[in-house]
PDB file of C-alpha atoms in Angstrom:
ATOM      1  CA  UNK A   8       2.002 -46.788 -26.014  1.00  0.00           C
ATOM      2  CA  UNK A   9       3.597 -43.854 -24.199  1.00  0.00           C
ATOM      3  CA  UNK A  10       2.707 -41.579 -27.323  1.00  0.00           C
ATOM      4  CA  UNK A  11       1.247 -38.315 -26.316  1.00  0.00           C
ATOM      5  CA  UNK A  12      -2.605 -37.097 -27.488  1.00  0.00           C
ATOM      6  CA  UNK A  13      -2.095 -33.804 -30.289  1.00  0.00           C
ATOM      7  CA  UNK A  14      -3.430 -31.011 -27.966  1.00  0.00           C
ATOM      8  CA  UNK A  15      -5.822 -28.946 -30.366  1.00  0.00           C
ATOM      9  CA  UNK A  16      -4.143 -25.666 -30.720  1.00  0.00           C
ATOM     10  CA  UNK A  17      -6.156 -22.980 -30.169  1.00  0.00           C
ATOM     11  CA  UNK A  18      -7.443 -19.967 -31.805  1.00  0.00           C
ATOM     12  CA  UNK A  19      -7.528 -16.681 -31.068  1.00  0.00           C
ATOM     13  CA  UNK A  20     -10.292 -14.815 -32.496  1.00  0.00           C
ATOM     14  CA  UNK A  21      -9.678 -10.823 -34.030  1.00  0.00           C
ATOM     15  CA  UNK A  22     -12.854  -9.760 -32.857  1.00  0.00           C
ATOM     16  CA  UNK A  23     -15.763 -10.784 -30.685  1.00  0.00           C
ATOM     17  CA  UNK A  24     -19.666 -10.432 -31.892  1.00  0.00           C
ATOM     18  CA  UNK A  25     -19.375  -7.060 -31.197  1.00  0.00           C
ATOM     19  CA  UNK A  26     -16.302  -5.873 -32.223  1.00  0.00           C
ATOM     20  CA  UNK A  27     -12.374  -6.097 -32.871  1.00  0.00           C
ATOM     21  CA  UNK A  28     -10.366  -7.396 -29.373  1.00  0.00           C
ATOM     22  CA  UNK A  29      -6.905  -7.842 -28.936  1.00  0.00           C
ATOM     23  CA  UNK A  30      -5.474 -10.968 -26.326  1.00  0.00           C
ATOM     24  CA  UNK A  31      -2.854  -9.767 -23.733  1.00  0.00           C
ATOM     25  CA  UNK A  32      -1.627 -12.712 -21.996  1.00  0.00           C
ATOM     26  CA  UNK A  33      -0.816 -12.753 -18.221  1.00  0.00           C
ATOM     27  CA  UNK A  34       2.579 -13.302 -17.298  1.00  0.00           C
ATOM     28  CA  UNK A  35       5.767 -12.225 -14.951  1.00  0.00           C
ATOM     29  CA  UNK A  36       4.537  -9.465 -12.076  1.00  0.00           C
ATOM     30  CA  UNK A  37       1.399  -8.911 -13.437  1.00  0.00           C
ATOM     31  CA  UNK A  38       0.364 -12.379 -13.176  1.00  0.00           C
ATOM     32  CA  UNK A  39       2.054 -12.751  -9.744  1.00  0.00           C
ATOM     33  CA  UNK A  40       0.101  -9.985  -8.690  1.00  0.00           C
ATOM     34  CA  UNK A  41      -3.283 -11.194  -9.812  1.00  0.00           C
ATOM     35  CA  UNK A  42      -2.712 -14.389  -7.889  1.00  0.00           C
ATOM     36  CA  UNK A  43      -2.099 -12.951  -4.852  1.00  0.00           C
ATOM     37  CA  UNK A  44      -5.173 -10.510  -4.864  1.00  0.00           C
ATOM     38  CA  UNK A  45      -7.791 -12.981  -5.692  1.00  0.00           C
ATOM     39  CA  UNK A  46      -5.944 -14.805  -2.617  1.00  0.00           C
ATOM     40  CA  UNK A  47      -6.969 -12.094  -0.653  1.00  0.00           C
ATOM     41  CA  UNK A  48     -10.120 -11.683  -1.367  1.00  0.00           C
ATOM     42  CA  UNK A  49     -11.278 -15.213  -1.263  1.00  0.00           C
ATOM     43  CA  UNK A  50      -9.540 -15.450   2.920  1.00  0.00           C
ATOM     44  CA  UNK A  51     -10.486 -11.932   3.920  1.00  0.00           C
ATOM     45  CA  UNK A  52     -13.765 -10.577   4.544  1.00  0.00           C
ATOM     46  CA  UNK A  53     -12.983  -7.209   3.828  1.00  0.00           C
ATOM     47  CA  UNK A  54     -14.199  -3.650   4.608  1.00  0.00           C
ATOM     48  CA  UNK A  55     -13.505  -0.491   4.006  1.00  0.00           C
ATOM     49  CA  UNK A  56     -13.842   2.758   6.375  1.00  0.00           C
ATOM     50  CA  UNK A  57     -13.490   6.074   5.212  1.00  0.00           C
ATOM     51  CA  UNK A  58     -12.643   9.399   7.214  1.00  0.00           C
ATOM     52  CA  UNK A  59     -10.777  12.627   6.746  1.00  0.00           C
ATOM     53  CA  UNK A  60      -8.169  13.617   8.672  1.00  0.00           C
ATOM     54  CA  UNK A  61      -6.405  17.788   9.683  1.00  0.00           C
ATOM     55  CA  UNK A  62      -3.088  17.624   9.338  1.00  0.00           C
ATOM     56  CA  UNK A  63      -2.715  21.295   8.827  1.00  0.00           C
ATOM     57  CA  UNK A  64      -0.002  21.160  11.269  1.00  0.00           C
ATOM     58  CA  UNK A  65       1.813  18.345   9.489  1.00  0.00           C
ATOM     59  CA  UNK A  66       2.056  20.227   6.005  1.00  0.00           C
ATOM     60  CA  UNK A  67       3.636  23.013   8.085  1.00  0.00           C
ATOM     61  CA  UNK A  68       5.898  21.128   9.978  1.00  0.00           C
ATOM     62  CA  UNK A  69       6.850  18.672   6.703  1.00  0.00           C
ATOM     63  CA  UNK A  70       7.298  22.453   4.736  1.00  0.00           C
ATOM     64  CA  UNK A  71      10.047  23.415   7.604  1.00  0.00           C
ATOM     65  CA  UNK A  72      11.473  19.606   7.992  1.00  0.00           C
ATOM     66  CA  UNK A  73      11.991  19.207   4.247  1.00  0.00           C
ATOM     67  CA  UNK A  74      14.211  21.636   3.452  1.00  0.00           C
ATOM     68  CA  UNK A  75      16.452  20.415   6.153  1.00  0.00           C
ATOM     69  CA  UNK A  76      16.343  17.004   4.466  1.00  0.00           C
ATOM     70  CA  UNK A  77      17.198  18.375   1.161  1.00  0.00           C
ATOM     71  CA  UNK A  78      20.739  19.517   2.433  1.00  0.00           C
ATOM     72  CA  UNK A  79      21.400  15.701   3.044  1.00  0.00           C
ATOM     73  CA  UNK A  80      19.991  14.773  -0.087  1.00  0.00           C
ATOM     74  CA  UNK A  81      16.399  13.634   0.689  1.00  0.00           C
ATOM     75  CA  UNK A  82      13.315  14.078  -0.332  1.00  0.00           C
ATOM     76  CA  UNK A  83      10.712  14.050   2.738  1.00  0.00           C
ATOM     77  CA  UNK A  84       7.471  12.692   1.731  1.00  0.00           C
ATOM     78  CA  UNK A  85       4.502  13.038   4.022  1.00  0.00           C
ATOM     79  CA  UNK A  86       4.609   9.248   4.030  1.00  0.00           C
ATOM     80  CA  UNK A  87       7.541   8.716   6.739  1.00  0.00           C
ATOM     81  CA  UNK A  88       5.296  11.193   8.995  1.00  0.00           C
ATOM     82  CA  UNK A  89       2.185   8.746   8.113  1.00  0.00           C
ATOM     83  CA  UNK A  90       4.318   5.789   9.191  1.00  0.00           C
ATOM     84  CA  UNK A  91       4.818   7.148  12.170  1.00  0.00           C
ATOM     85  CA  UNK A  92       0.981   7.897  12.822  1.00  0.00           C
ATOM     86  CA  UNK A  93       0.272   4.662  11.768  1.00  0.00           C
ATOM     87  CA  UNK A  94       3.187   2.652  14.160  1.00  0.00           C
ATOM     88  CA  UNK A  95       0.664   4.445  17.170  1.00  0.00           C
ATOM     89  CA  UNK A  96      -2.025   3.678  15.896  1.00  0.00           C
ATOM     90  CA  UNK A  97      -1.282  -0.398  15.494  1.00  0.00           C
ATOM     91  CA  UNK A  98       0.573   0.023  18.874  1.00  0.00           C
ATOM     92  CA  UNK A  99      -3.501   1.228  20.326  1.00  0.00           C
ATOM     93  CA  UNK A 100      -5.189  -1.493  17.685  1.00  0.00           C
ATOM     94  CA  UNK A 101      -2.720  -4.617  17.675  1.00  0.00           C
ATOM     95  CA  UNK A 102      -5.542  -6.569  15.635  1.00  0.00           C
ATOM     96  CA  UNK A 103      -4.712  -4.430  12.558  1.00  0.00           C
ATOM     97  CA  UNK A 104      -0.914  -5.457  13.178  1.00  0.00           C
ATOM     98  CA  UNK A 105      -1.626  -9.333  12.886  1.00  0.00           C
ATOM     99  CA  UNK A 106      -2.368 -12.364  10.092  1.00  0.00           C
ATOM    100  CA  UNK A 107      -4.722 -15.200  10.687  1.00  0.00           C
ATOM    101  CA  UNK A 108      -3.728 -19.105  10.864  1.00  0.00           C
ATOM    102  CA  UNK A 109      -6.749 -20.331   9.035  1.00  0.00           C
ATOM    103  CA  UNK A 110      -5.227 -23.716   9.767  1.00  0.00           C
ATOM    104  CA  UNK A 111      -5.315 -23.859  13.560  1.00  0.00           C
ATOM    105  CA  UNK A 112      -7.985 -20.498  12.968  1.00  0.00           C
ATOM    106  CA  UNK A 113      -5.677 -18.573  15.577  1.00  0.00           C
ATOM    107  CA  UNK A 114      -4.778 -14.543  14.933  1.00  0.00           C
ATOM    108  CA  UNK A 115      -1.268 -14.462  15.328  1.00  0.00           C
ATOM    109  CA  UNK A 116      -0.380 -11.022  16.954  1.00  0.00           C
ATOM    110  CA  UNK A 117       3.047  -8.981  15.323  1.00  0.00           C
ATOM    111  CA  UNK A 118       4.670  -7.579  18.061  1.00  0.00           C
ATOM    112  CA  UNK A 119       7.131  -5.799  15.384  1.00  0.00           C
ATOM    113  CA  UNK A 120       6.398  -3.434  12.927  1.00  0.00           C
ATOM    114  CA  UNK A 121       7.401  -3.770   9.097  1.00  0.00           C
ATOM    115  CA  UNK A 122       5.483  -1.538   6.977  1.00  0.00           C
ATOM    116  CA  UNK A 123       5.286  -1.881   3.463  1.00  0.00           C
ATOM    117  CA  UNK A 124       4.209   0.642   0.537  1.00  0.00           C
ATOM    118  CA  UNK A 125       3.017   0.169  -2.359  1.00  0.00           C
ATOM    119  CA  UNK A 126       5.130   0.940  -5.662  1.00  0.00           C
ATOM    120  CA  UNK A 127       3.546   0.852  -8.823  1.00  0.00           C
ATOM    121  CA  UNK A 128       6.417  -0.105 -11.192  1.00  0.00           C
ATOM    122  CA  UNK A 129       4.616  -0.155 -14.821  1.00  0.00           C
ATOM    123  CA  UNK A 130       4.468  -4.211 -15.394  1.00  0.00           C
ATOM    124  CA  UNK A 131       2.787  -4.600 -11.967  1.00  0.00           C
ATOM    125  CA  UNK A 132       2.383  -3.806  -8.492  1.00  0.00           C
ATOM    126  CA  UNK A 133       5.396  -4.434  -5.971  1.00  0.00           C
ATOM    127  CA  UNK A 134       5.148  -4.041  -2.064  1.00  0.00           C
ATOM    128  CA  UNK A 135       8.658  -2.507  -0.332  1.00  0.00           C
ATOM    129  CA  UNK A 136       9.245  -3.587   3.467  1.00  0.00           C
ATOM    130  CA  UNK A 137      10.575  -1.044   5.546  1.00  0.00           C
ATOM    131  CA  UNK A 138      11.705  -3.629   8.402  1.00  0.00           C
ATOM    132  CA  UNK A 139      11.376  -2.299  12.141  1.00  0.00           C
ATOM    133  CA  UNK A 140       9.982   0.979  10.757  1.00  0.00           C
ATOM    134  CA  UNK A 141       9.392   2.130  14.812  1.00  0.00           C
ATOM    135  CA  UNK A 142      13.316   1.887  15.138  1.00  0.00           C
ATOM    136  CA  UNK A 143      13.487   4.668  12.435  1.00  0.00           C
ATOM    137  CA  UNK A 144      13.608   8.358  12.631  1.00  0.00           C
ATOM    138  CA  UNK A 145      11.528  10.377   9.233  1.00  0.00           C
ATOM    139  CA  UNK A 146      14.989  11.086   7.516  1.00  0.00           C
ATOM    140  CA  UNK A 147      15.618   7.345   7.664  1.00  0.00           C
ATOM    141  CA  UNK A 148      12.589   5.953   6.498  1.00  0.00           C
ATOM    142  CA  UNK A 149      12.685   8.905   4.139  1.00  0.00           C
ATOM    143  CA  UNK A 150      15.919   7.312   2.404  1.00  0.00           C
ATOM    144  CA  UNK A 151      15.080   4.002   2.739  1.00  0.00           C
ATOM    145  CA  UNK A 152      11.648   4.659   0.472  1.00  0.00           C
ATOM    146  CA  UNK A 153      13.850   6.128  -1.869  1.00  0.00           C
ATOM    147  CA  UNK A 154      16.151   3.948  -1.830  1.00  0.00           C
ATOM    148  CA  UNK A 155      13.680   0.658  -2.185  1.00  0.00           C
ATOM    149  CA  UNK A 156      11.276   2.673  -4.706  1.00  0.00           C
ATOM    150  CA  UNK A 157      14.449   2.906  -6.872  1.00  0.00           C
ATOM    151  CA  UNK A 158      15.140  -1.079  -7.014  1.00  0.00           C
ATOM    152  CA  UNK A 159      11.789  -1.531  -7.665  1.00  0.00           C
ATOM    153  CA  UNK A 160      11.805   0.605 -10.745  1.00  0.00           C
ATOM    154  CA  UNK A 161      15.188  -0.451 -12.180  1.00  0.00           C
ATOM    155  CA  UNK A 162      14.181  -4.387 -10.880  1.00  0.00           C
ATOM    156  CA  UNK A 163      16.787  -5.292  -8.917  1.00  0.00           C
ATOM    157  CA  UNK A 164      15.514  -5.229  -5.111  1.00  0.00           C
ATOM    158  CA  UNK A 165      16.115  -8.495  -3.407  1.00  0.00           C
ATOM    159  CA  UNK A 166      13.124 -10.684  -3.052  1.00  0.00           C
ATOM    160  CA  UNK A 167      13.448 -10.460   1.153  1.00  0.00           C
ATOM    161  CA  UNK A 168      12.613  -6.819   0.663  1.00  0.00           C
ATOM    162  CA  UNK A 169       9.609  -7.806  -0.058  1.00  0.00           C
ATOM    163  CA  UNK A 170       8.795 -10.301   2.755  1.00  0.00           C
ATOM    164  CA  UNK A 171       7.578 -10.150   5.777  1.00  0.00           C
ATOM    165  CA  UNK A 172       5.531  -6.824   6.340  1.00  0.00           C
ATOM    166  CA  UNK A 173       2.482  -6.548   8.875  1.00  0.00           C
ATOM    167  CA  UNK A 174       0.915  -3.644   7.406  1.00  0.00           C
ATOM    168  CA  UNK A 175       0.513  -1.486   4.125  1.00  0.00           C
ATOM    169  CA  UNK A 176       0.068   1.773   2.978  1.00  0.00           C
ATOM    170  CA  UNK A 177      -0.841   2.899  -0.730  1.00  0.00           C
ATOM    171  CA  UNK A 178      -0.784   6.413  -2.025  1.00  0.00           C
ATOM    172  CA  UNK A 179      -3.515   6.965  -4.343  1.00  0.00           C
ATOM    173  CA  UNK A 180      -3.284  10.631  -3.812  1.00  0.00           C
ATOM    174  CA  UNK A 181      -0.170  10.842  -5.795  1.00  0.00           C
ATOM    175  CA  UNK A 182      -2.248   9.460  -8.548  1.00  0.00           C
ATOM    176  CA  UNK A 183      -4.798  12.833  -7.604  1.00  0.00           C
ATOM    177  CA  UNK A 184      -7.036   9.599  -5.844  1.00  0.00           C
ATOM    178  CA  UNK A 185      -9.279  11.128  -2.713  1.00  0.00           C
ATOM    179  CA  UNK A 186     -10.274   7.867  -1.150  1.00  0.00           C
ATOM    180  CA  UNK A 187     -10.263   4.174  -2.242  1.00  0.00           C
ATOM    181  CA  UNK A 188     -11.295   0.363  -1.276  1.00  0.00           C
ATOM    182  CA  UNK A 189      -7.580  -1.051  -1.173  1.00  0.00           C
ATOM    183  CA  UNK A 190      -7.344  -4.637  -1.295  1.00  0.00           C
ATOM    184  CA  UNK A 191      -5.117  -5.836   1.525  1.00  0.00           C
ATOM    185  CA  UNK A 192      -2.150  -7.617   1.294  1.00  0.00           C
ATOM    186  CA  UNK A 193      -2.288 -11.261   1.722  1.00  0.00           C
ATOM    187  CA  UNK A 194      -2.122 -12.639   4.826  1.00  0.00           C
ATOM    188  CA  UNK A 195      -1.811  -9.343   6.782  1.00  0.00           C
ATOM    189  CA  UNK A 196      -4.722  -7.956   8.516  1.00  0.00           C
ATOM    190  CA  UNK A 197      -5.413  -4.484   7.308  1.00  0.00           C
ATOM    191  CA  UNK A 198      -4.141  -1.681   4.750  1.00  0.00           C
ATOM    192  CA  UNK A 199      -3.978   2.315   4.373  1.00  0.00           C
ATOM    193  CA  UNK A 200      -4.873   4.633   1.278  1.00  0.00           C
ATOM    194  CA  UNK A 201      -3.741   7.682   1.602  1.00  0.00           C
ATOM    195  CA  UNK A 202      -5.583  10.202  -0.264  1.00  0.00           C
ATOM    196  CA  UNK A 203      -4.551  13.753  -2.013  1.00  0.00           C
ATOM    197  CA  UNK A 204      -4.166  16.670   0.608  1.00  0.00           C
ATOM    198  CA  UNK A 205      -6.718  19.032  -0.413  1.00  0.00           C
ATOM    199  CA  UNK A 206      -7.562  22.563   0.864  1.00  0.00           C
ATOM    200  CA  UNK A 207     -11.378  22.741   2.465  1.00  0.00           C
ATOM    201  CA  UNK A 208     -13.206  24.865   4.715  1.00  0.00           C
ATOM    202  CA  UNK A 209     -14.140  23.603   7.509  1.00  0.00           C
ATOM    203  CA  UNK A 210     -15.686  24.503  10.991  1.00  0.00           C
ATOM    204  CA  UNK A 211     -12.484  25.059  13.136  1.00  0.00           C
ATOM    205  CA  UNK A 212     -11.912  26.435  16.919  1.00  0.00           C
ATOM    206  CA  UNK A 213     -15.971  27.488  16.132  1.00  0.00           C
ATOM    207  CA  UNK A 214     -14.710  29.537  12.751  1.00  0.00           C
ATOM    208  CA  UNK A 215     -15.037  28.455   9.305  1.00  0.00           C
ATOM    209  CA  UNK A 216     -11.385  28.413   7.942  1.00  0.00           C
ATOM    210  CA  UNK A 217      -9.253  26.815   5.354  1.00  0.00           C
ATOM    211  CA  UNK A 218      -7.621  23.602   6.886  1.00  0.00           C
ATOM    212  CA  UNK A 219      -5.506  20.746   4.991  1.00  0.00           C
ATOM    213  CA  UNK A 220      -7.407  17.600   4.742  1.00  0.00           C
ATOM    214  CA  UNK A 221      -6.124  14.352   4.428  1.00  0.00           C
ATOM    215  CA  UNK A 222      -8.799  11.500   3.071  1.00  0.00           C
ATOM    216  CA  UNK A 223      -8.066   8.135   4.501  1.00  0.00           C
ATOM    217  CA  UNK A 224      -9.366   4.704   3.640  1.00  0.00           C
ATOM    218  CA  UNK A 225      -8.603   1.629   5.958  1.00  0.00           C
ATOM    219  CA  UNK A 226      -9.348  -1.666   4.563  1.00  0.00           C
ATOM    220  CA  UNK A 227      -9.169  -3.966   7.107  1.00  0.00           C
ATOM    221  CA  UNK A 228     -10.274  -7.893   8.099  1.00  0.00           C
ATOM    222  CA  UNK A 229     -14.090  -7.836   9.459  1.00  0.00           C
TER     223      UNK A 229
END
């Protein structure tokens, strides 16, 4: 009594019946990862708009903001300016700043705003919190992305840096993406991919002109 049953050990087969495969288990961030998107898609309904956006005038103003940055060190993304346009955007739509209790099936309404951004560090996907993002000014945020981005790579960020966020933003275009169907990020309520800027003409002021586009996908809880 008390003896344990021999588990059969298993075998892992060189090739399949229609060729040679190779087994990579799932383990550490990877695996973390997995879990948590399958979570999301089994609680969230989700769907995906798409829309372009001018920001013509942001490429200029980043172009004359950046180089003030760089004497202090920074590099200024467009993604501090897209925080900001995103902060007024979930102050206007509250719903996409919120989680749902499934429990007592309540939405539970964020009346602060911690954006996180995605950071794809090699092994797996890790999701940065920049906490009370609307208290920030774009040089701020600008370091702090830096600064997180770099823990991520060289694995060190604390784990509360990666807590509590009420929205996300992902940057496929710095992957050359245009637009995307971003899975959100269990339990909050909607997230951002940010396409590459491209060049297009377009109908502007009733004259067909070159304007910088912006592609935009917004995943968000039906």
């Amino acid at each position: 009594f008390g003896a344990e049953t021999p588990q059969t050990p298993r075998v892992l087969k060189k090739y399949d019946e229609f060729g040679y495969i190779e087994h990579l288990p799932l383990k550490g961030v990877r695996k973390t990862t997995a879990k948590h998107m399958i979570e999301s898609v089994r609680a969230i309904p989700h769907v995906t708009h798409m829309d372009e956006a001018d920001v013509t005038g942001l490429v200029q103003l980043r172009e004359k903001e950046k180089k003030k940055a760089e004497k202090k060190g920074i590099r200024l993304t467009f993604i501090p300016f897209i925080i900001k346009a995103i902060i007024a955007a979930l102050k206007n739509h509250p719903y996409l700043n919120a989680s749902f209790d499934e429990e007592h099936e309540e939405i539970i309404l964020k009346k602060y705003y911690n954006i996180g951004f995605a950071v794809d560090a090699g092994g797996g996907l890790f999701v940065p919190v920049i906490k009370g993002a609307d208290q920030k000014s774009i040089i701020d945020m600008a370091d702090e992305i830096r600064r997180l981005a770099m823990q991520v790579e060289e694995r060190t960020i604390d784990l509360m840096e990666l807590k509590g966020g009420t929205f996300t933003i992902t940057n496929v275009g710095s992957l050359g993406g245009i637009f995307a169907t971003p899975i959100i990020n269990y339990p909050e309520s909607a997230i951002l991919a940010v396409g590459k800027i491209i060049e297009k003409p377009v109908v502007y002021r009733k004259k067909i002109t070159v304007r910088s586009i912006l592609p935009l996908s917004l995943a968000f809880d039906h």
